[in-house]
């Protein structure tokens, strides 16, 4: 006997905007798991309609045709809970605002919209006392936003490092395991359906930056937007970089890193014992991490988020970062949580913005660096290079040299070049940039082949 639904069970009307990969899986769960959802929430979740552009488009899930409509605004006016899974900025933004104005709880997975215009949506939701939830916007199925906002609410998060883009992780992992160049690994990712026809948002790091802004906002109780994130993609990572990193015990990952840091108020190079400013740096860039680091083990298109908190220490959250069913799982978590609150009553809970910390640019960050360079193999080269590091206050941790001897037409019949790979201790961006510029000016240097940041050591 189904004891979950009685004559007194409240009904909550649910409107779905979008029936793509994720939307159709959300519809499937709402339609097939109705009694389990009622038992978990104390309310009957009635899917009252699905707004789509084309009612007749083919869909993976069988959904009764009468649920489809092209009139999203009319559907929103009927709903207690609106699930926005259309993606893109418009009409998603306007429809979410309509839902908030109507007093409906909103669940969305639209990280691009939240990164660009989140503050407007959060403020409107706060003012209307409605809940806006978006667990699916970061790292697909992985429960990460609720652990940050609820489970770790009594702790102080100091740093979040995430592999939050599956496409780039697939590409970098393929380069690492096969030795392929970026273009070939991207072609394989496209062939297998991981990369979009236009992969720009993924490979240039924009998608990871949008997710980084959301993670930083929740971890540090301050609202950060996309423009606050320093962003570098993976298009410049070469097979040579990957091979050199591998040889030195590292793997290259595209990381979104958000961390709370204190810097001398006069700037990173003005460490005169004066006052300090505490702020948050949010950055996305290819990063060398030790192969034994938990993030180093994240293969293929999987995502993972590594959180460091004062009392909890280190935590890692791992799982599928994309795909219809996995992302629908995160959406439904928000829907169930919203339904439970609606059953109990009370206003929506807004994200905490108690800190209002300043955004610190990449110049404020001190990290370790990996520098690859191609130099002449002759007496005095190492001393000239190490002198430049010393002059700029950058301390070398390890230096490796591989000599390549090639036969040529010169007098002694051969020419030698040295491939140098240097890992530094922590240094500021400015000190590192000055060092690299000076090295590039040496006549014994053929080229600086790569400059990458190193984390997780
Ligand atoms: N394009 C994203 C990725 C999935 O590759 O991880 C959606 O956020």
Short mmCIF file of N, CA and C and ligand atoms in Angstrom, two decimals, residues 111 164-167 202 207 211 303 321-322, ligand 1:
data_model
loop_
_atom_site.label_atom_id
_atom_site.label_comp_id
_atom_site.label_asym_id
_atom_site.label_seq_id
_atom_site.Cartn_x
_atom_site.Cartn_y
_atom_site.Cartn_z
N UNK A 111 24.83 27.92 -14.98
CA UNK A 111 26.01 28.57 -14.39
C UNK A 111 26.43 29.81 -15.16
N UNK A 164 36.45 21.32 -12.55
CA UNK A 164 35.01 21.53 -12.71
C UNK A 164 34.60 21.57 -14.17
N UNK A 165 35.51 21.18 -15.06
CA UNK A 165 35.14 21.10 -16.48
C UNK A 165 35.61 19.76 -17.02
N UNK A 166 34.64 18.92 -17.37
CA UNK A 166 34.95 17.56 -17.80
C UNK A 166 35.63 17.50 -19.16
N UNK A 167 35.25 18.42 -20.05
CA UNK A 167 35.83 18.40 -21.40
C UNK A 167 37.34 18.60 -21.33
N UNK A 202 34.74 25.88 -23.01
CA UNK A 202 35.44 24.87 -22.21
C UNK A 202 36.96 25.08 -22.27
N UNK A 207 33.91 28.31 -18.87
CA UNK A 207 32.94 27.50 -18.13
C UNK A 207 33.45 27.25 -16.70
N UNK A 211 31.95 28.57 -12.90
CA UNK A 211 31.75 27.69 -11.73
C UNK A 211 32.64 28.15 -10.56
N UNK A 303 34.76 15.08 -12.71
CA UNK A 303 35.02 16.33 -11.98
C UNK A 303 35.38 15.97 -10.54
N UNK A 321 30.51 15.25 -13.84
CA UNK A 321 30.29 16.69 -13.88
C UNK A 321 29.29 17.12 -14.93
N UNK A 322 28.78 16.20 -15.71
CA UNK A 322 27.85 16.57 -16.78
C UNK A 322 27.01 15.35 -17.13
N1 LIG B 1 30.82 21.70 -20.64
C1 LIG B 1 30.89 21.30 -19.27
C2 LIG B 1 32.04 20.35 -19.06
C3 LIG B 1 29.66 20.59 -18.78
O1 LIG B 1 32.73 19.96 -19.99
O2 LIG B 1 32.28 19.99 -17.92
C4 LIG B 1 28.59 21.52 -18.38
O3 LIG B 1 28.95 22.32 -17.31
#
